[in-house]
Amino acid sequence: MGEHRRDIDIAVIGAGVLGLATVDSLARRGADVVCFDGRVPGSGLSGGLTRTFRHRHDEERHVALAVEGRAGFAAWERRSGRVLIGDEGAVYAGMGPADVKGLALHGVPHYFAPSARQDEIFPVLAPVDGPLLVDPGAGAIRAKHTISALAGWAGDRIVQADIHSVTVPRDGQGVEVQTTEAIYRARHVVIAAGTEVPRLAAGVGFDIPLEARLHVRPHFRVREDAAGKTLPCWVDRTGAYGETVYGSPIGDTGKYVVGLIGTDVDIPFGPDGALPPGSSTEDQARRVISYVRRAMPGLDPEPVGVRVCVMTKLPGGSDALRAWHTDGVTAVAGHNLFKMAPVLGELLADSAQNNRLPEKLAEAGAGSLVAS
């Protein structure tokens, strides 16, 4: 080891849910791993109180990953002794038989409920035409509890340091990670750093077309007549009430979060942190409030809070997932990946240990494997 650097086996960049899941998997295998992040664990894309765990995806391969992710969450629950996914289930409006092929293929329990059962299934809703798709094994992820458990298991493997760059050194020995605290040389680096993935991965030759956007999620209080009732996660693709949305209960707080779905709803967020001239997140919030007022009378339409979060998207669609690999480096990016964190953590750990992208990860998105 040179006096100017520290040699390690595996470096994981990013202490969000994917990075921490990767660290946990490697640590349980006895690997020498260090996790780097300049912020408190879970402060980036993994921030907030809740996420929706759902099995349904357009890609059947993603359904398979979600099934494995659900089993992984159950294992985390047993280890932590805490509920990490509630039993609320998920309900969809605007879905038909073609939308559940992946669920059927992978044996995920689901059913279509007639509109006559709407009040029983989701008591805060205004009338919705057509049947509702129910995924009883879905539920609201307790995001902070999940991050807390993973960070606790990682312990002092987490180093709070900003990452300047990831590069292949001139001598070709390992991968160099420049941080604010020290220079590290690793045998393998996993980049799971959210919005920072394109910048950091560019140092080893990856051109990652990841786009960052601001997304608004107002929180609403459940009215007294619906208080205490189980409210499922919600996806409305009908547009009958003016918007397509998703929603989720926030644990047992008596609050419910709603956000917009669509290609035109989020605001591009530049690498310099600037919004396009004339744009405002208030427009998103007003649209959500208008939807809740019309479609969800069981919620008080005056928000009691709001989270403005950064979302990342790839060209492949709203649930796109891709991984990139070259000798000594694996990078991962996508959208709505929290629910798949347990299985993705195992796959990224495999990649780090074997210096090869696992087949499941290579197949998760078209053109995933990139060699240089």
Coordinates of C-alpha atoms in Angstrom, one line a residue, residues 92-336:
Y92 CA -55.4 -0.4 -9.4
A93 CA -58.0 1.3 -11.6
G94 CA -57.9 1.1 -15.3
M95 CA -56.2 -2.3 -15.6
G96 CA -57.4 -5.3 -17.6
P97 CA -56.3 -8.9 -18.3
A98 CA -53.4 -7.8 -20.5
D99 CA -51.9 -5.9 -17.5
V100 CA -51.6 -9.0 -15.3
K101 CA -49.8 -11.5 -17.5
G102 CA -46.6 -11.0 -15.5
L103 CA -48.5 -11.6 -12.3
A104 CA -50.1 -14.8 -13.6
L105 CA -46.8 -16.0 -15.1
H106 CA -45.0 -15.7 -11.7
G107 CA -47.9 -17.0 -9.5
V108 CA -48.6 -13.7 -7.8
P109 CA -52.0 -13.7 -6.1
H110 CA -54.3 -11.1 -7.6
Y111 CA -57.9 -10.6 -8.6
F112 CA -60.3 -8.2 -10.2
A113 CA -63.0 -6.9 -7.8
P114 CA -66.3 -5.5 -9.1
S115 CA -67.1 -1.8 -8.5
A116 CA -69.8 -2.9 -6.1
R117 CA -67.0 -3.8 -3.6
Q118 CA -65.2 -0.5 -4.0
D119 CA -66.1 0.9 -0.5
E120 CA -64.9 -2.3 1.1
I121 CA -61.6 -2.3 -0.8
F122 CA -60.8 1.4 -0.7
P123 CA -63.2 3.4 1.5
V124 CA -61.9 6.9 0.7
L125 CA -62.6 6.7 -3.1
A126 CA -65.3 8.4 -5.2
P127 CA -67.0 6.1 -7.6
V128 CA -64.7 4.5 -10.2
D129 CA -66.1 2.8 -13.3
G130 CA -65.0 -0.8 -14.0
P131 CA -63.4 -3.4 -11.9
L132 CA -60.4 -2.8 -9.6
L133 CA -57.3 -4.9 -9.8
V134 CA -56.2 -6.0 -6.3
D135 CA -52.7 -7.1 -5.4
P136 CA -53.1 -8.3 -1.8
G137 CA -49.4 -9.1 -1.3
A138 CA -48.4 -5.5 -1.9
G139 CA -48.2 -2.7 0.7
A140 CA -46.5 0.4 1.9
I141 CA -42.8 0.2 2.5
R142 CA -41.6 1.7 5.8
A143 CA -38.7 3.5 4.1
K144 CA -37.0 5.0 7.1
H145 CA -37.3 1.8 9.1
T146 CA -35.6 0.0 6.2
I147 CA -32.8 2.4 5.9
S148 CA -32.3 2.4 9.6
A149 CA -32.0 -1.4 9.7
L150 CA -29.6 -1.6 6.8
A151 CA -27.4 1.3 8.1
G152 CA -27.3 -0.4 11.5
W153 CA -26.1 -3.7 9.9
A154 CA -23.5 -1.8 7.8
G155 CA -22.1 -0.1 11.0
D156 CA -18.7 1.4 10.6
R157 CA -18.4 0.1 7.0
I158 CA -20.1 3.4 6.1
V159 CA -17.6 6.3 5.5
Q160 CA -19.1 9.8 5.3
A161 CA -17.1 11.3 2.4
D162 CA -18.0 13.0 -0.9
I163 CA -16.7 11.3 -4.0
H164 CA -14.8 13.3 -6.5
S165 CA -14.2 10.7 -9.1
V166 CA -13.9 7.0 -10.0
T167 CA -11.2 6.2 -12.5
V168 CA -8.9 3.5 -13.8
P169 CA -5.4 4.4 -12.8
R170 CA -2.5 4.5 -15.2
D171 CA -0.9 1.4 -13.8
G172 CA -4.1 -0.6 -14.4
Q173 CA -4.1 -1.9 -10.9
G174 CA -7.7 -1.8 -9.5
V175 CA -10.0 1.2 -9.6
E176 CA -9.2 4.5 -7.9
V177 CA -11.8 6.4 -5.8
Q178 CA -11.0 10.0 -5.0
T179 CA -12.9 11.1 -1.9
T180 CA -12.7 14.2 0.4
E181 CA -11.2 12.1 3.1
A182 CA -8.6 9.9 1.3
I183 CA -7.7 8.3 -2.0
Y184 CA -8.7 4.6 -2.2
R185 CA -7.8 1.8 -4.5
A186 CA -10.4 -0.9 -4.8
R187 CA -10.5 -4.2 -6.7
H188 CA -14.1 -3.5 -7.5
V189 CA -16.4 -0.5 -7.3
V190 CA -20.2 -0.6 -7.3
I191 CA -21.7 2.8 -8.2
A192 CA -25.3 3.0 -6.7
A193 CA -25.3 6.7 -6.2
G194 CA -28.6 7.9 -7.6
T195 CA -28.4 11.2 -9.4
E196 CA -24.6 11.0 -9.2
V197 CA -24.3 7.8 -11.2
P198 CA -23.7 9.4 -14.6
R199 CA -21.0 11.7 -13.4
L200 CA -19.1 9.1 -11.5
A201 CA -19.5 6.4 -14.1
A202 CA -18.3 8.7 -16.8
G203 CA -14.8 8.3 -15.3
V204 CA -14.6 4.7 -16.4
G205 CA -16.2 5.3 -19.8
F206 CA -19.9 4.8 -19.2
D207 CA -22.3 7.1 -20.9
I208 CA -25.4 6.7 -18.8
P209 CA -28.6 8.5 -20.1
L210 CA -30.1 9.1 -16.7
E211 CA -32.4 12.1 -16.3
A212 CA -33.2 13.8 -13.0
R213 CA -36.6 15.4 -12.3
L214 CA -38.3 17.0 -9.4
H215 CA -41.5 15.3 -8.2
V216 CA -44.0 16.5 -5.7
R217 CA -45.9 14.3 -3.2
P218 CA -48.4 16.1 -1.0
H219 CA -49.5 14.4 2.2
F220 CA -53.2 14.4 3.2
R221 CA -54.9 13.5 6.4
V222 CA -57.5 10.7 6.4
R223 CA -61.0 12.0 7.5
E224 CA -62.5 10.8 10.7
D225 CA -65.1 8.6 9.0
A226 CA -62.3 6.6 7.3
A227 CA -59.8 6.8 10.1
G228 CA -58.7 3.4 11.4
K229 CA -59.6 1.6 8.2
T230 CA -57.0 -0.1 6.1
L231 CA -56.2 2.0 3.1
P232 CA -54.3 0.2 0.3
C233 CA -51.7 1.7 -2.0
W234 CA -53.3 3.1 -5.1
V235 CA -52.7 3.4 -8.8
D236 CA -55.3 5.2 -11.0
R237 CA -54.6 5.1 -14.7
T238 CA -58.1 5.9 -15.8
G239 CA -57.8 9.7 -16.0
A240 CA -61.5 9.8 -15.0
Y241 CA -60.8 12.5 -12.4
G242 CA -58.4 14.5 -14.6
E243 CA -55.1 12.9 -13.6
T244 CA -53.3 9.6 -13.4
V245 CA -51.9 9.1 -9.9
Y246 CA -50.4 6.8 -7.4
G247 CA -50.9 6.9 -3.6
S248 CA -49.7 5.2 -0.4
P249 CA -50.6 5.3 3.2
I250 CA -47.8 6.6 5.5
G251 CA -47.6 3.8 8.0
D252 CA -50.1 4.1 10.8
T253 CA -49.9 8.0 10.9
G254 CA -53.4 8.6 9.5
K255 CA -51.8 10.3 6.5
Y256 CA -51.8 9.4 2.8
V257 CA -49.5 10.5 0.1
V258 CA -50.5 11.1 -3.5
G259 CA -48.3 11.9 -6.6
L260 CA -48.9 12.3 -10.3
I261 CA -48.0 9.7 -13.0
G262 CA -47.0 10.7 -16.5
T263 CA -44.3 11.9 -18.7
D264 CA -45.3 15.5 -18.5
V265 CA -45.7 15.9 -14.7
D266 CA -42.2 16.1 -13.4
I267 CA -39.8 19.1 -13.8
P268 CA -36.3 18.6 -15.4
F269 CA -33.7 19.2 -12.7
G270 CA -30.3 20.2 -14.1
P271 CA -27.0 19.0 -12.8
D272 CA -26.4 22.5 -11.4
G273 CA -29.5 22.3 -9.3
A274 CA -31.4 24.8 -11.4
L275 CA -35.0 24.6 -12.6
P276 CA -36.0 25.6 -16.1
P277 CA -37.2 29.3 -16.2
G278 CA -40.8 29.7 -15.4
S279 CA -41.3 26.2 -13.9
S280 CA -42.7 25.6 -10.4
T281 CA -43.4 22.6 -8.3
E282 CA -46.6 24.4 -7.0
D283 CA -48.3 23.5 -10.3
Q284 CA -47.8 19.8 -9.5
A285 CA -49.1 20.2 -6.0
R286 CA -52.2 22.0 -7.2
R287 CA -53.0 19.2 -9.7
V288 CA -52.7 16.6 -7.0
I289 CA -54.9 18.6 -4.6
S290 CA -57.5 19.0 -7.4
Y291 CA -57.5 15.2 -8.0
V292 CA -57.8 14.4 -4.3
R293 CA -60.7 16.9 -3.9
R294 CA -62.7 15.1 -6.7
A295 CA -61.6 11.5 -6.5
M296 CA -60.8 10.8 -2.8
P297 CA -63.4 12.4 -0.6
G298 CA -62.2 10.3 2.3
L299 CA -59.1 12.5 2.5
D300 CA -59.0 16.1 3.7
P301 CA -57.9 17.9 0.4
E302 CA -55.8 20.5 2.3
P303 CA -52.3 19.0 2.5
V304 CA -50.6 18.6 5.8
G305 CA -47.2 18.2 4.3
V306 CA -45.4 17.8 1.1
R307 CA -42.2 16.1 -0.1
V308 CA -40.4 17.4 -3.1
C309 CA -38.1 14.6 -4.2
V310 CA -35.7 14.0 -7.1
M311 CA -36.6 11.1 -9.3
T312 CA -34.3 9.5 -11.9
K313 CA -35.5 8.1 -15.2
L314 CA -33.9 6.1 -18.0
P315 CA -35.2 6.2 -21.7
G316 CA -36.7 2.7 -21.3
G317 CA -39.8 3.8 -19.4
S318 CA -41.2 4.6 -15.9
D319 CA -39.8 1.4 -14.4
A320 CA -36.7 1.1 -16.4
L321 CA -33.7 -0.6 -14.7
R322 CA -30.2 -0.9 -16.2
A323 CA -26.8 -2.0 -15.1
W324 CA -23.4 -1.3 -16.7
H325 CA -20.3 -3.4 -16.1
T326 CA -16.7 -3.2 -17.1
D327 CA -13.6 -4.7 -15.5
G328 CA -13.6 -3.6 -11.9
V329 CA -16.8 -1.4 -12.0
T330 CA -20.5 -2.1 -11.9
A331 CA -23.0 0.8 -12.0
V332 CA -26.8 0.6 -11.6
A333 CA -29.6 3.2 -12.3
G334 CA -33.3 3.3 -12.7
H335 CA -36.6 4.3 -11.2
N336 CA -38.8 2.8 -8.5

